[in-house]
Amino acid sequence: MLKVAKFGGSSVAGADQFRKVKAIIEADPARRVVVTSAAGKRSSSDHKLTDLLYLCHAHITYGVSCEDIVDTIRSRFAEIRDELGLQYDVEGDFDRLLPRLNRDMGVDELVSRGEYFTSRLMAEYLGYRFVDAADCVFFRLDGQLDREKTYAAIAEALEKYERILIPGFYGKLPTGKIKVMTRGGSDITGALAAAAANADVYENWTDVSGILMADPKIVENPAPISKITFAELQELAFMGASVLHEDSIAPVKERGIPLNIRNTNRPEDPGTMIVESVDEEAEQERFITGIAGRRNFTILTVKKHGMNTCESLRQALETLERSHVPVEHITMGLDSFALVAATAALGDGVYEIIADIQKAVRPDDVTVKEGISLVATVGRKMTSRPGTSGRLFHALGKSGINIRTIAQGADELSIIVGVENEDFEKAIRVLYERFAG
Ligand code: ASP
């Protein structure tokens, strides 16, 4: 049995959090591979080290002294070390780093030091072998991850050492330079390590007990999701539920490795298990998996008597394609169709786009409706049960919520409704009550 445990920034924010991590690691000897983010916020008014490092770089760029920030960063690390009685020479490593700040050190290398220092301390504290991401996570020259090379290097490290710790978020380019991933990238490093190690599970330790069925800012005390498929997660994430870095899914999904989201502050909670498929028979779970949504969409409705739908739709879509506007949904009627796009993506060009559609399609009418929110109700069980959409529309109608557009995901994993922005939160609450409350 082998588990990869990735700890996010809040899980390694200070000495107390380090202690919790150690207890988690010691509770299960299968947790042989650990990946950590840079120390995050200890309280809501605190700063993430990654943010401080970016700030530091901005100061250097504009020729402003960053001494104070460097002091803050150094003392955060030194504090953890001293509180835990570790040996790591934080000051020495900082002293070697500082002269390079204004010279050859790129922003990526500087920012990656958040993960580097946090991991050095954690590796010593856990008694794990520190394996630098610069030696086992590789990018190609085009900036894309070189997964095969990365897998081979991590597997090799695991052959040599029983227990390893890898800093998240960065790796090395073929030029030898350090490159960081996009924000939240330690999730990706964890997923790469899990795939490389052929782990039995990839545990992603954070500060919530799994994925919630709805946004807790909208629904009071939403229930956690105990099991969700990768496909459902993708739908929820696309509709605004932010859980994991989206690029962290593919490596584990491809190798059939389940992903478990856990809470470092409540390790007794089972968290959310993300799996490829669920044995429906054995399942006692709720009818829907989750509800998510996004605000600010625009519906463009095109009407033309006797329209050749294929041709007109193609012409309208080409117009949007030329303007690089992605279309989220398309609904069709007999002599009309409606295109839904993010209002921000249409931007100021919306009237030009309409003019272009008018030229290309020669419709009787084009209307624009802004201020639309899309709300997705996601659930793998919806496919097999008739009447779901009826119940959904009924619940919304009964609450006086006007549905402006309806779409069902092609794989029937979700039903998406468009409502007025001002009904956004109410719609989510009503649906939660109806299906999950
Ligand atoms: N420390 C990086 C960030 O704040 C990466 C991570 O935490 O995953 O984005």
Coordinates of C-alpha atoms and ligand atoms in Angstrom, one line a residue:
M1 CA 0.0 0.0 0.0
L2 CA 1.3 3.4 -0.9
K3 CA -0.3 6.8 -0.5
V4 CA 0.8 10.2 -1.7
A5 CA -0.2 12.9 0.8
K6 CA -0.1 16.5 -0.5
F7 CA -0.5 19.3 2.1
G8 CA -1.8 22.7 1.0
G9 CA -0.5 26.1 2.3
S10 CA -2.9 26.3 5.3
S11 CA -1.8 22.8 6.4
V12 CA 1.8 23.9 6.7
A13 CA 1.3 27.5 7.7
G14 CA 3.1 27.3 11.1
A15 CA 4.6 25.0 13.7
D16 CA 1.2 23.9 15.0
Q17 CA 0.1 22.9 11.5
F18 CA 3.4 21.0 11.1
R19 CA 2.6 19.0 14.2
K20 CA -0.8 18.0 12.7
V21 CA 0.9 16.9 9.5
K22 CA 3.3 14.8 11.5
A23 CA 0.5 13.1 13.4
I24 CA -1.3 12.4 10.1
I25 CA 1.8 10.9 8.5
E26 CA 2.6 8.8 11.6
A27 CA -0.9 7.5 11.7
D28 CA -0.5 5.6 8.4
P29 CA 2.9 4.1 7.3
A30 CA 1.5 3.9 3.8
R31 CA 1.9 7.7 3.4
R32 CA 5.3 7.3 2.0
V33 CA 5.3 10.2 -0.4
V34 CA 4.6 13.8 0.8
V35 CA 4.2 16.9 -1.3
T36 CA 3.9 20.3 0.3
S37 CA 2.9 23.8 -0.7
A38 CA 4.6 26.9 0.7
A39 CA 3.4 28.0 4.1
G40 CA 0.1 29.8 3.8
K41 CA -1.9 32.1 6.0
R42 CA -2.1 31.4 9.8
S43 CA -5.1 33.6 10.1
S44 CA -7.2 35.6 7.7
S45 CA -5.1 38.7 8.2
D46 CA -1.8 36.8 7.5
H47 CA 0.0 36.5 4.2
K48 CA 0.8 33.5 2.1
L49 CA 4.5 33.2 1.5
T50 CA 4.0 32.8 -2.2
D51 CA 2.2 36.2 -2.2
L52 CA 5.1 37.7 -0.3
L53 CA 7.6 36.3 -2.7
Y54 CA 5.7 37.7 -5.7
L55 CA 5.6 41.0 -3.9
C56 CA 9.3 40.9 -3.2
H57 CA 9.9 40.4 -6.9
A58 CA 7.7 43.4 -7.8
H59 CA 9.7 45.5 -5.4
I60 CA 12.9 44.4 -7.1
T61 CA 11.5 45.1 -10.5
Y62 CA 10.6 48.7 -9.6
G63 CA 13.8 49.3 -7.7
V64 CA 12.2 49.5 -4.3
S65 CA 13.9 47.8 -1.4
C66 CA 12.4 44.5 -0.4
E67 CA 14.4 44.1 2.8
D68 CA 11.4 44.2 5.1
I69 CA 9.6 41.5 3.1
V70 CA 12.7 39.3 3.0
D71 CA 13.0 39.7 6.8
T72 CA 9.3 38.7 7.2
I73 CA 9.8 35.6 5.0
R74 CA 13.0 34.5 6.7
S75 CA 11.6 34.9 10.1
R76 CA 8.5 32.9 9.2
F77 CA 10.8 29.9 8.3
A78 CA 13.1 30.5 11.3
E79 CA 10.1 30.6 13.6
I80 CA 8.9 27.2 12.5
R81 CA 12.4 25.7 12.8
D82 CA 12.9 27.1 16.3
E83 CA 9.5 26.1 17.6
L84 CA 10.0 22.6 16.3
G85 CA 13.6 22.3 17.4
L86 CA 14.9 21.7 13.9
Q87 CA 18.4 22.2 12.6
Y88 CA 17.9 23.5 9.0
D89 CA 20.1 26.5 8.4
V90 CA 17.4 28.9 7.1
E91 CA 19.6 31.9 7.5
G92 CA 22.6 30.4 5.7
D93 CA 20.4 29.4 2.7
F94 CA 18.9 32.9 2.7
D95 CA 22.4 34.5 2.7
R96 CA 23.3 32.5 -0.3
L97 CA 20.1 33.5 -2.1
L98 CA 20.1 37.2 -1.4
P99 CA 23.1 38.3 -3.6
R100 CA 21.4 36.6 -6.5
L101 CA 18.1 38.5 -6.1
N102 CA 19.1 41.4 -8.2
R103 CA 21.2 39.4 -10.6
D104 CA 20.4 36.1 -12.2
M105 CA 17.4 34.9 -10.2
G106 CA 14.2 34.9 -12.2
V107 CA 10.9 35.5 -10.7
D108 CA 10.0 31.8 -10.9
E109 CA 13.0 30.6 -9.0
L110 CA 12.4 33.3 -6.3
V111 CA 8.8 32.4 -5.9
S112 CA 9.6 28.6 -5.8
R113 CA 11.6 29.2 -2.6
G114 CA 8.4 29.3 -0.6
E115 CA 7.9 25.6 -1.4
Y116 CA 11.6 24.8 -1.2
F117 CA 12.1 26.2 2.4
T118 CA 8.8 24.8 3.7
S119 CA 9.7 21.4 2.3
R120 CA 13.2 21.4 3.7
L121 CA 11.8 22.0 7.1
M122 CA 9.0 19.5 6.8
A123 CA 11.3 16.8 5.4
E124 CA 13.6 17.2 8.5
Y125 CA 10.6 17.2 10.8
L126 CA 9.1 14.1 9.4
G127 CA 12.4 12.3 8.8
Y128 CA 11.7 12.0 5.1
R129 CA 14.2 12.2 2.3
F130 CA 14.0 15.7 0.7
V131 CA 13.9 15.3 -3.1
D132 CA 14.1 18.7 -4.8
A133 CA 11.4 19.2 -7.5
A134 CA 14.2 20.6 -9.6
D135 CA 15.5 17.1 -9.8
C136 CA 12.3 15.2 -10.4
V137 CA 9.7 17.5 -12.0
F138 CA 10.5 18.5 -15.6
F139 CA 9.1 20.8 -18.1
R140 CA 9.7 20.7 -21.9
L141 CA 11.0 23.7 -23.7
D142 CA 7.5 24.8 -24.6
G143 CA 6.7 25.1 -20.9
Q144 CA 4.5 22.0 -20.8
L145 CA 5.1 19.3 -18.2
D146 CA 7.2 16.4 -19.4
R147 CA 5.2 13.8 -17.6
E148 CA 7.2 10.7 -18.7
K149 CA 10.5 12.1 -17.6
T150 CA 8.9 13.3 -14.3
Y151 CA 7.4 9.9 -13.7
A152 CA 10.7 8.1 -14.3
A153 CA 12.6 10.5 -12.0
I154 CA 10.1 10.2 -9.1
A155 CA 9.9 6.4 -9.5
E156 CA 13.7 6.3 -9.3
A157 CA 13.8 8.4 -6.2
L158 CA 11.3 6.0 -4.6
E159 CA 13.4 3.0 -5.5
K160 CA 16.3 4.6 -3.6
Y161 CA 14.5 5.9 -0.6
E162 CA 11.6 4.5 1.3
R163 CA 10.0 7.8 2.2
I164 CA 10.4 11.0 0.2
L165 CA 9.2 14.6 0.4
I166 CA 8.9 16.7 -2.8
P167 CA 8.2 20.4 -2.8
G168 CA 5.1 21.3 -4.9
F169 CA 4.5 24.0 -7.5
Y170 CA 7.8 24.0 -9.4
G171 CA 10.1 22.0 -11.6
K172 CA 13.0 22.5 -14.1
L173 CA 13.1 23.5 -17.7
P174 CA 15.6 21.8 -20.1
T175 CA 17.6 25.0 -19.9
G176 CA 18.2 24.3 -16.2
K177 CA 16.1 27.2 -15.1
I178 CA 13.3 26.8 -12.5
K179 CA 9.8 27.2 -13.7
V180 CA 6.7 27.4 -11.5
M181 CA 3.3 26.1 -12.4
T182 CA 0.1 28.3 -12.2
R183 CA -1.2 29.2 -8.8
G184 CA -2.3 26.2 -6.7
G185 CA 0.1 24.0 -8.7
S186 CA 1.2 21.9 -5.8
D187 CA -2.0 19.9 -6.5
I188 CA -0.4 19.0 -9.8
T189 CA 2.9 17.9 -8.3
G190 CA 1.0 15.7 -5.9
A191 CA -0.9 14.2 -8.8
L192 CA 2.3 13.6 -10.7
A193 CA 3.9 11.9 -7.7
A194 CA 0.8 9.7 -7.2
A195 CA 0.8 8.6 -10.9
A196 CA 4.6 8.1 -10.8
A197 CA 4.4 6.0 -7.6
N198 CA 1.3 4.2 -8.9
A199 CA -0.3 5.1 -5.6
D200 CA -3.3 3.4 -4.1
V201 CA -4.7 6.8 -3.3
Y202 CA -3.8 10.5 -3.7
E203 CA -4.7 12.3 -0.6
N204 CA -5.0 16.1 -0.9
W205 CA -5.0 17.6 2.6
T206 CA -6.5 21.0 2.9
D207 CA -8.6 23.0 5.4
V208 CA -12.1 21.7 4.5
S209 CA -13.5 18.3 5.1
G210 CA -14.0 17.6 1.4
I211 CA -16.0 19.2 -1.4
L212 CA -19.3 20.6 -0.3
M213 CA -22.6 20.1 -2.2
A214 CA -23.0 23.9 -2.6
D215 CA -21.1 27.1 -1.9
P216 CA -21.3 27.7 1.9
K217 CA -21.5 31.4 1.3
I218 CA -24.9 30.8 -0.3
V219 CA -26.2 27.7 1.4
E220 CA -26.0 27.4 5.1
N221 CA -24.1 24.4 6.2
P222 CA -24.1 22.4 3.0
A223 CA -23.5 18.7 3.3
P224 CA -20.1 17.4 2.2
I225 CA -19.9 15.1 -0.8
S226 CA -18.6 11.7 0.2
K227 CA -18.1 10.3 -3.2
I228 CA -18.0 12.0 -6.6
T229 CA -16.8 10.9 -10.0
F230 CA -14.1 12.8 -11.9
A231 CA -16.7 13.6 -14.6
E232 CA -19.0 15.2 -12.1
L233 CA -16.2 17.1 -10.5
Q234 CA -15.3 18.5 -13.8
E235 CA -18.9 19.8 -14.3
L236 CA -18.9 21.3 -10.9
A237 CA -15.5 22.9 -11.3
F238 CA -16.5 24.3 -14.7
M239 CA -19.5 25.8 -13.1
G240 CA -17.5 27.7 -10.5
A241 CA -16.9 25.2 -7.6
S242 CA -13.2 25.7 -6.9
V243 CA -11.7 22.7 -5.4
L244 CA -8.5 21.5 -7.0
H245 CA -6.2 22.7 -9.6
E246 CA -7.8 21.5 -12.8
D247 CA -4.6 20.1 -14.2
S248 CA -4.2 17.9 -11.2
I249 CA -7.0 15.5 -12.3
A250 CA -5.6 14.0 -15.5
P251 CA -2.5 12.2 -14.1
V252 CA -4.4 10.3 -11.4
K253 CA -7.6 9.8 -13.5
E254 CA -5.6 8.2 -16.3
R255 CA -4.1 5.7 -13.9
G256 CA -7.3 5.0 -12.1
I257 CA -6.0 6.4 -8.8
P258 CA -8.7 7.7 -6.4
L259 CA -8.3 11.2 -5.1
N260 CA -9.2 11.8 -1.5
I261 CA -9.7 15.4 -0.2
R262 CA -9.1 15.6 3.5
N263 CA -9.0 18.1 6.3
T264 CA -5.7 18.5 8.2
N265 CA -7.6 20.1 11.0
R266 CA -10.1 17.3 11.2
P267 CA -8.2 14.2 10.2
E268 CA -11.0 12.0 11.5
D269 CA -13.3 13.2 8.8
P270 CA -13.3 10.9 5.7
G271 CA -13.4 13.8 3.3
T272 CA -14.5 13.4 -0.3
M273 CA -13.4 10.5 -2.5
I274 CA -13.1 11.3 -6.2
V275 CA -13.3 8.1 -8.3
E276 CA -13.6 7.1 -11.9
S277 CA -16.9 5.3 -11.4
V278 CA -19.2 4.3 -8.6
D279 CA -21.0 1.1 -8.1
E280 CA -24.5 2.5 -8.2
E281 CA -26.1 -0.6 -6.8
A282 CA -24.2 -0.4 -3.6
E283 CA -24.7 3.3 -3.2
Q284 CA -27.0 4.8 -0.7
E285 CA -26.1 8.4 -1.5
R286 CA -28.1 11.4 -2.3
F287 CA -29.9 11.8 -5.6
I288 CA -27.7 14.7 -6.7
T289 CA -24.0 15.3 -6.1
G290 CA -23.7 19.0 -6.0
I291 CA -24.9 22.4 -7.2
A292 CA -22.7 25.2 -8.6
G293 CA -23.1 28.2 -10.7
R294 CA -21.7 31.3 -12.3
R295 CA -23.0 34.8 -12.8
N296 CA -22.9 37.2 -15.7
F297 CA -23.8 35.5 -18.9
T298 CA -25.5 37.0 -22.0
I299 CA -28.1 35.3 -24.1
L300 CA -28.1 36.2 -27.8
T301 CA -31.4 35.0 -29.4
V302 CA -31.6 34.9 -33.2
K303 CA -35.0 34.5 -34.9
K304 CA -35.6 34.0 -38.6
H305 CA -38.8 32.7 -40.1
G306 CA -38.2 29.5 -42.1
M307 CA -34.6 29.4 -41.0
N308 CA -32.2 26.7 -42.2
T309 CA -31.1 26.0 -38.7
C310 CA -27.8 24.4 -39.6
E311 CA -26.7 27.1 -41.9
S312 CA -27.8 30.0 -39.7
L313 CA -26.3 28.4 -36.6
R314 CA -23.0 27.9 -38.4
Q315 CA -22.9 31.5 -39.6
A316 CA -23.6 32.8 -36.1
L317 CA -21.1 30.5 -34.5
E318 CA -18.4 31.6 -37.1
T319 CA -19.1 35.2 -36.1
L320 CA -18.4 34.4 -32.5
E321 CA -15.4 32.3 -33.3
R322 CA -13.9 35.1 -35.3
S323 CA -14.2 37.3 -32.2
H324 CA -12.8 34.6 -30.0
V325 CA -15.9 34.3 -27.8
P326 CA -16.5 30.8 -26.4
V327 CA -20.1 29.7 -26.5
E328 CA -21.2 28.0 -23.3
H329 CA -24.6 26.7 -24.4
I330 CA -26.8 26.6 -27.4
T331 CA -30.6 26.1 -27.3
M332 CA -32.8 25.7 -30.3
G333 CA -36.4 26.2 -31.3
L334 CA -38.2 25.8 -34.6
D335 CA -37.2 29.2 -36.1
S336 CA -34.8 30.4 -33.6
F337 CA -31.8 29.6 -31.5
A338 CA -30.1 31.2 -28.5
L339 CA -26.4 31.3 -27.8
V340 CA -25.1 31.8 -24.2
A341 CA -21.7 33.4 -23.7
A342 CA -20.0 35.0 -20.7
T343 CA -20.7 38.7 -20.7
A344 CA -17.0 39.4 -20.0
A345 CA -16.0 37.4 -23.1
L346 CA -18.3 39.4 -25.3
G347 CA -17.0 42.6 -23.8
D348 CA -17.5 45.8 -25.6
G349 CA -17.6 44.0 -28.9
V350 CA -21.1 42.7 -28.4
Y351 CA -22.8 45.2 -30.7
E352 CA -20.2 44.5 -33.4
I353 CA -20.9 40.8 -33.0
I354 CA -24.6 41.4 -33.4
A355 CA -24.0 43.5 -36.5
D356 CA -21.9 40.7 -37.9
I357 CA -24.6 38.1 -37.1
Q358 CA -27.2 40.3 -38.8
K359 CA -25.0 40.5 -41.9
A360 CA -24.3 36.8 -42.0
V361 CA -27.6 35.3 -40.9
R362 CA -30.0 38.0 -42.1
P363 CA -32.4 37.2 -39.3
D364 CA -35.8 38.8 -38.5
D365 CA -34.6 39.7 -35.1
V366 CA -31.7 39.4 -32.7
T367 CA -32.1 40.1 -29.0
V368 CA -29.6 40.5 -26.3
K369 CA -30.3 39.6 -22.7
E370 CA -27.6 40.3 -20.2
G371 CA -27.4 39.6 -16.4
I372 CA -28.0 35.9 -16.6
S373 CA -26.6 33.4 -14.2
L374 CA -26.1 29.7 -15.0
V375 CA -26.9 27.2 -12.3
A376 CA -25.9 23.6 -12.7
T377 CA -27.4 20.7 -10.8
V378 CA -24.9 17.9 -11.1
G379 CA -25.5 14.2 -10.4
R380 CA -24.6 10.9 -12.0
K381 CA -27.9 9.4 -10.9
M382 CA -30.0 11.9 -12.8
T383 CA -29.5 9.9 -16.0
S384 CA -31.4 6.9 -14.7
R385 CA -34.3 8.6 -13.1
P386 CA -37.1 10.0 -15.1
G387 CA -38.8 13.2 -14.0
T388 CA -35.7 14.9 -12.6
S389 CA -36.0 18.0 -14.7
G390 CA -39.7 18.3 -14.0
R391 CA -39.0 18.4 -10.3
L392 CA -36.2 20.9 -10.8
F393 CA -38.3 23.3 -12.8
H394 CA -41.3 22.9 -10.5
A395 CA -39.1 23.8 -7.5
L396 CA -37.8 26.9 -9.2
G397 CA -41.3 27.9 -10.5
K398 CA -42.9 27.5 -7.2
S399 CA -40.4 29.9 -5.7
G400 CA -41.1 32.5 -8.4
I401 CA -37.8 32.1 -10.2
N402 CA -38.1 32.6 -13.9
I403 CA -36.0 30.3 -16.0
R404 CA -34.5 32.1 -19.0
T405 CA -32.7 29.1 -20.6
I406 CA -32.3 25.4 -20.0
A407 CA -29.5 23.1 -21.1
Q408 CA -28.7 19.5 -20.2
G409 CA -25.1 18.4 -20.3
A410 CA -24.5 16.1 -23.3
D411 CA -23.7 13.2 -21.0
E412 CA -26.7 13.9 -18.8
L413 CA -24.6 14.5 -15.8
S414 CA -26.1 17.9 -15.2
I415 CA -29.1 20.1 -15.8
I416 CA -28.2 23.8 -16.3
V417 CA -30.7 26.6 -16.0
G418 CA -30.2 30.2 -16.8
V419 CA -31.8 32.6 -14.3
E420 CA -31.6 36.4 -13.7
N421 CA -28.5 37.4 -11.8
E422 CA -30.7 38.6 -8.9
D423 CA -32.2 35.1 -8.5
F424 CA -28.8 33.4 -8.6
E425 CA -28.4 32.6 -4.9
K426 CA -32.1 31.9 -4.4
A427 CA -32.1 29.4 -7.2
I428 CA -29.1 27.5 -5.6
R429 CA -30.8 27.5 -2.2
V430 CA -34.1 26.3 -3.7
L431 CA -32.4 23.5 -5.6
Y432 CA -30.4 22.5 -2.6
E433 CA -33.5 22.4 -0.4
R434 CA -35.3 20.3 -3.0
F435 CA -32.7 17.8 -3.8
A436 CA -30.3 17.7 -0.9
G437 CA -31.7 19.5 2.2
Ligands
ASP1 N1 2.2 28.2 -3.2 C1 1.6 28.2 -4.5 C2 0.4 29.1 -4.5 O1 0.2 29.8 -3.5 C3 1.3 26.8 -5.0 C4 0.3 26.0 -4.1 O2 0.1 26.4 -3.0 O3 -0.1 25.0 -4.6 O4 -0.3 29.2 -5.5

